[in-house]
Amino acid sequence: MTIDSWALVALAAALLVAPGAAVTRLRLAALARRSRRRLSGSRLIPATAAATSAGLVAVLGAWVIALPVAVAAWFGARRLLRPPQPRADPLRLATSWDLLAACLRAGLPVPAAVGVIADRVPGDGGKALRTTAGLLALGADGSDAWRPALGVPATAPLARSARRTARSGTELATVAAALATDVRVSANDIAEARAQRAGVLIAGPLGLCFLPAFVCLGIVPVVAGLAGDLGLGG
């Protein structure tokens, strides 16, 4: 033992034999009891840690489920409240282009054929085609007559091809038939892509349903076991 240690021992002995030794002994006994309480209380730390860990995992598991659901609900509400954008039915457009090709091959003039299909195209596309038919009937140049239809996405492909073919009904009939085929192929591709996306979206909720079971059966026992092992080791 060092000199400092011997000095401390001597000081303690002096205090014990001093006149106030009784008070000092009582204080030392109280300190010893407190130390024993602390040691006994430390044995409860592993159990407390295990319970706390289990509670935290349970709470975090609930948040893992609630947070994606809340985000999905927020985006879903925004999408539902957003005003719908009118879009032309692609299959209806394809039928209109087939009808235009049939009218032109039957010998109908281009202005009359365009006027016939204008009533079948909904929204701005139909209005643009009616304007184009009127301009063609008045003898306007093809580039100027098809300009209104060029500004509408539904009729823009037909307008671009029609401006190149000028007033030739035969060439425009061929273009309209090819355009109808392209529209149908594109619609089929979009439908297949949506079907595949639906399969992916369906798998998401199923994963969320199995997540609580995974947390309760896979994570909580592991955390509790580790906490118990640490307590036994201590």
Tab-separated table of C-alpha atoms in Angstrom:
chain	number	residue	atom	x	y	z
A	1	MET	CA	0.000	0.000	0.000
A	2	THR	CA	1.168	3.526	-0.706
A	3	ILE	CA	1.698	6.282	1.809
A	4	ASP	CA	-1.605	7.901	0.801
A	5	SER	CA	-3.484	4.652	1.431
A	6	TRP	CA	-1.956	4.253	4.889
A	7	ALA	CA	-2.848	7.816	5.665
A	8	LEU	CA	-6.500	7.223	4.789
A	9	VAL	CA	-6.610	4.068	6.937
A	10	ALA	CA	-5.114	5.935	9.857
A	11	LEU	CA	-7.621	8.740	9.464
A	12	ALA	CA	-10.533	6.279	9.471
A	13	ALA	CA	-9.219	4.566	12.600
A	14	ALA	CA	-8.845	7.890	14.335
A	15	LEU	CA	-12.388	8.819	13.522
A	16	LEU	CA	-13.663	5.513	14.891
A	17	VAL	CA	-11.950	5.937	18.253
A	18	ALA	CA	-12.628	9.657	18.538
A	19	PRO	CA	-15.346	11.010	20.869
A	20	GLY	CA	-17.762	11.230	17.983
A	21	ALA	CA	-16.976	7.680	16.915
A	22	ALA	CA	-20.530	6.517	17.483
A	23	VAL	CA	-21.884	9.069	15.045
A	24	THR	CA	-19.200	8.180	12.539
A	25	ARG	CA	-19.948	4.453	12.846
A	26	LEU	CA	-23.612	5.150	12.240
A	27	ARG	CA	-22.750	7.119	9.112
A	28	LEU	CA	-20.497	4.339	7.845
A	29	ALA	CA	-23.224	1.760	8.461
A	30	ALA	CA	-25.722	3.912	6.555
A	31	LEU	CA	-23.309	4.199	3.649
A	32	ALA	CA	-22.852	0.418	3.643
A	33	ARG	CA	-26.620	-0.123	3.508
A	34	ARG	CA	-26.924	2.306	0.589
A	35	SER	CA	-24.185	0.467	-1.268
A	36	ARG	CA	-25.982	-2.862	-0.792
A	37	ARG	CA	-29.225	-1.311	-2.088
A	38	ARG	CA	-27.460	0.006	-5.150
A	39	LEU	CA	-25.958	-3.401	-5.834
A	40	SER	CA	-29.323	-5.133	-5.474
A	41	GLY	CA	-30.975	-2.494	-7.644
A	42	SER	CA	-28.387	-2.973	-10.364
A	43	ARG	CA	-29.604	-6.544	-10.819
A	44	LEU	CA	-32.918	-5.161	-12.078
A	45	ILE	CA	-31.228	-3.215	-14.889
A	46	PRO	CA	-31.197	-6.120	-17.432
A	47	ALA	CA	-34.896	-6.822	-16.923
A	48	THR	CA	-35.703	-3.139	-17.215
A	49	ALA	CA	-33.584	-2.871	-20.355
A	50	ALA	CA	-35.333	-5.879	-21.878
A	51	ALA	CA	-38.784	-4.455	-21.186
A	52	THR	CA	-37.768	-1.046	-22.491
A	53	SER	CA	-36.279	-2.547	-25.644
A	54	ALA	CA	-39.413	-4.571	-26.260
A	55	GLY	CA	-41.542	-1.463	-25.826
A	56	LEU	CA	-39.350	0.570	-28.151
A	57	VAL	CA	-39.420	-2.142	-30.800
A	58	ALA	CA	-43.193	-2.361	-30.535
A	59	VAL	CA	-43.551	1.404	-30.824
A	60	LEU	CA	-41.097	1.606	-33.709
A	61	GLY	CA	-42.882	-1.249	-35.417
A	62	ALA	CA	-46.128	0.683	-35.211
A	63	TRP	CA	-44.433	3.755	-36.660
A	64	VAL	CA	-42.944	1.677	-39.462
A	65	ILE	CA	-46.479	0.707	-40.401
A	66	ALA	CA	-48.153	4.049	-39.742
A	67	LEU	CA	-45.648	6.247	-41.560
A	68	PRO	CA	-45.919	4.592	-45.018
A	69	VAL	CA	-49.701	4.428	-44.665
A	70	ALA	CA	-49.860	8.145	-43.815
A	71	VAL	CA	-47.627	9.068	-46.752
A	72	ALA	CA	-49.671	6.905	-49.120
A	73	ALA	CA	-52.906	8.441	-47.828
A	74	TRP	CA	-51.526	11.955	-48.317
A	75	PHE	CA	-50.495	11.315	-51.911
A	76	GLY	CA	-53.753	9.475	-52.575
A	77	ALA	CA	-55.814	12.373	-51.250
A	78	ARG	CA	-53.881	14.830	-53.402
A	79	ARG	CA	-54.459	12.689	-56.450
A	80	LEU	CA	-58.169	12.301	-55.736
A	81	LEU	CA	-58.678	16.014	-55.083
A	82	ARG	CA	-56.773	17.025	-58.202
A	83	PRO	CA	-59.173	17.969	-61.019
A	84	PRO	CA	-59.171	15.240	-63.669
A	85	GLN	CA	-57.595	16.070	-66.996
A	86	PRO	CA	-59.878	15.123	-69.889
A	87	ARG	CA	-58.174	12.665	-72.198
A	88	ALA	CA	-59.405	11.189	-75.405
A	89	ASP	CA	-60.070	7.465	-75.363
A	90	PRO	CA	-57.311	5.883	-77.496
A	91	LEU	CA	-59.590	3.144	-78.805
A	92	ARG	CA	-62.182	5.738	-79.759
A	93	LEU	CA	-59.485	7.693	-81.577
A	94	ALA	CA	-58.404	4.550	-83.415
A	95	THR	CA	-61.995	3.950	-84.507
A	96	SER	CA	-62.237	7.555	-85.714
A	97	TRP	CA	-59.086	7.187	-87.805
A	98	ASP	CA	-60.442	3.948	-89.282
A	99	LEU	CA	-63.667	5.769	-90.143
A	100	LEU	CA	-61.701	8.588	-91.782
A	101	ALA	CA	-59.783	6.083	-93.899
A	102	ALA	CA	-63.022	4.344	-94.910
A	103	CYS	CA	-64.700	7.643	-95.887
A	104	LEU	CA	-61.730	8.739	-97.988
A	105	ARG	CA	-61.442	5.375	-99.738
A	106	ALA	CA	-65.154	5.550	-100.501
A	107	GLY	CA	-64.514	8.784	-102.410
A	108	LEU	CA	-65.718	11.336	-99.855
A	109	PRO	CA	-63.897	14.704	-100.096
A	110	VAL	CA	-61.328	15.446	-97.403
A	111	PRO	CA	-63.317	18.320	-95.791
A	112	ALA	CA	-66.464	16.188	-95.566
A	113	ALA	CA	-64.586	13.153	-94.208
A	114	VAL	CA	-62.874	15.256	-91.557
A	115	GLY	CA	-66.232	16.774	-90.601
A	116	VAL	CA	-67.706	13.273	-90.153
A	117	ILE	CA	-65.065	12.137	-87.670
A	118	ALA	CA	-65.025	15.490	-85.844
A	119	ASP	CA	-68.266	14.539	-84.103
A	120	ARG	CA	-66.698	11.312	-82.806
A	121	VAL	CA	-63.591	12.868	-81.254
A	122	PRO	CA	-64.361	14.295	-77.781
A	123	GLY	CA	-63.119	17.518	-76.256
A	124	ASP	CA	-60.725	19.922	-77.911
A	125	GLY	CA	-59.821	17.398	-80.603
A	126	GLY	CA	-63.336	17.431	-82.040
A	127	LYS	CA	-63.472	21.232	-82.018
A	128	ALA	CA	-60.116	21.459	-83.774
A	129	LEU	CA	-61.186	18.978	-86.461
A	130	ARG	CA	-64.423	20.879	-87.082
A	131	THR	CA	-62.413	24.072	-87.541
A	132	THR	CA	-60.050	22.252	-89.899
A	133	ALA	CA	-62.946	20.856	-91.928
A	134	GLY	CA	-64.444	24.335	-92.284
A	135	LEU	CA	-61.127	25.830	-93.409
A	136	LEU	CA	-60.584	23.047	-95.947
A	137	ALA	CA	-64.114	23.553	-97.292
A	138	LEU	CA	-63.333	27.253	-97.774
A	139	GLY	CA	-60.229	26.364	-99.794
A	140	ALA	CA	-57.577	27.214	-97.218
A	141	ASP	CA	-54.066	25.877	-97.597
A	142	GLY	CA	-53.409	22.531	-95.930
A	143	SER	CA	-50.744	23.936	-93.602
A	144	ASP	CA	-53.094	26.654	-92.363
A	145	ALA	CA	-56.195	24.463	-92.245
A	146	TRP	CA	-54.600	21.742	-90.103
A	147	ARG	CA	-52.937	24.167	-87.663
A	148	PRO	CA	-55.818	24.065	-85.108
A	149	ALA	CA	-55.620	20.262	-84.978
A	150	LEU	CA	-51.846	20.464	-84.629
A	151	GLY	CA	-52.200	22.147	-81.241
A	152	VAL	CA	-54.215	19.289	-79.680
A	153	PRO	CA	-52.292	16.175	-78.526
A	154	ALA	CA	-55.041	13.783	-79.631
A	155	THR	CA	-55.144	15.045	-83.225
A	156	ALA	CA	-51.548	16.290	-83.622
A	157	PRO	CA	-50.211	13.080	-85.275
A	158	LEU	CA	-52.981	13.153	-87.903
A	159	ALA	CA	-52.471	16.877	-88.494
A	160	ARG	CA	-48.720	16.473	-89.067
A	161	SER	CA	-49.268	13.714	-91.595
A	162	ALA	CA	-52.174	15.533	-93.267
A	163	ARG	CA	-50.085	18.679	-93.810
A	164	ARG	CA	-47.548	16.615	-95.727
A	165	THR	CA	-50.133	14.877	-97.892
A	166	ALA	CA	-51.895	18.160	-98.792
A	167	ARG	CA	-55.304	17.398	-100.343
A	168	SER	CA	-54.664	13.833	-101.507
A	169	GLY	CA	-57.447	11.722	-100.041
A	170	THR	CA	-55.770	8.424	-100.938
A	171	GLU	CA	-52.560	9.233	-99.118
A	172	LEU	CA	-54.450	10.603	-96.130
A	173	ALA	CA	-56.513	7.379	-95.974
A	174	THR	CA	-53.317	5.317	-95.777
A	175	VAL	CA	-51.946	7.595	-93.078
A	176	ALA	CA	-55.186	7.400	-91.065
A	177	ALA	CA	-55.254	3.579	-91.202
A	178	ALA	CA	-51.617	3.354	-90.065
A	179	LEU	CA	-52.295	5.843	-87.291
A	180	ALA	CA	-55.232	3.748	-86.058
A	181	THR	CA	-52.954	0.699	-85.832
A	182	ASP	CA	-50.301	2.650	-83.932
A	183	VAL	CA	-52.859	3.975	-81.459
A	184	ARG	CA	-54.146	0.461	-80.722
A	185	VAL	CA	-50.633	-0.913	-80.208
A	186	SER	CA	-49.788	1.959	-77.864
A	187	ALA	CA	-53.008	1.407	-75.905
A	188	ASN	CA	-52.167	-2.286	-75.476
A	189	ASP	CA	-48.674	-1.441	-74.228
A	190	ILE	CA	-50.077	1.033	-71.702
A	191	ALA	CA	-52.620	-1.525	-70.477
A	192	GLU	CA	-49.891	-4.149	-69.954
A	193	ALA	CA	-47.706	-1.655	-68.089
A	194	ARG	CA	-50.599	-0.734	-65.795
A	195	ALA	CA	-51.332	-4.401	-65.112
A	196	GLN	CA	-47.710	-5.018	-64.100
A	197	ARG	CA	-47.714	-1.905	-61.915
A	198	ALA	CA	-50.913	-3.095	-60.226
A	199	GLY	CA	-49.168	-6.347	-59.284
A	200	VAL	CA	-46.343	-4.408	-57.653
A	201	LEU	CA	-48.766	-2.149	-55.754
A	202	ILE	CA	-50.704	-5.153	-54.464
A	203	ALA	CA	-47.524	-6.658	-52.995
A	204	GLY	CA	-46.895	-3.520	-50.899
A	205	PRO	CA	-49.914	-3.815	-48.547
A	206	LEU	CA	-49.228	-7.534	-48.118
A	207	GLY	CA	-45.719	-6.716	-46.935
A	208	LEU	CA	-47.110	-4.191	-44.445
A	209	CYS	CA	-49.495	-6.840	-43.107
A	210	PHE	CA	-46.642	-9.275	-42.401
A	211	LEU	CA	-44.357	-6.601	-40.895
A	212	PRO	CA	-45.899	-6.586	-37.368
A	213	ALA	CA	-45.571	-10.365	-37.142
A	214	PHE	CA	-41.925	-10.130	-38.193
A	215	VAL	CA	-41.251	-7.473	-35.549
A	216	CYS	CA	-42.982	-9.426	-32.773
A	217	LEU	CA	-41.609	-12.873	-33.653
A	218	GLY	CA	-38.207	-11.969	-35.066
A	219	ILE	CA	-36.892	-8.796	-33.463
A	220	VAL	CA	-38.442	-8.608	-29.988
A	221	PRO	CA	-37.231	-12.088	-28.855
A	222	VAL	CA	-33.714	-11.354	-30.085
A	223	VAL	CA	-33.541	-8.030	-28.233
A	224	ALA	CA	-34.995	-9.572	-25.080
A	225	GLY	CA	-32.556	-12.490	-25.277
A	226	LEU	CA	-29.564	-10.204	-25.701
A	227	ALA	CA	-30.697	-8.080	-22.779
A	228	GLY	CA	-31.099	-11.209	-20.630
A	229	ASP	CA	-27.644	-12.498	-21.567
A	230	LEU	CA	-26.084	-9.170	-20.663
A	231	GLY	CA	-27.854	-9.260	-17.309
A	232	LEU	CA	-26.634	-12.792	-16.534
A	233	GLY	CA	-23.125	-11.857	-17.559
A	234	GLY	CA	-23.162	-8.865	-15.220
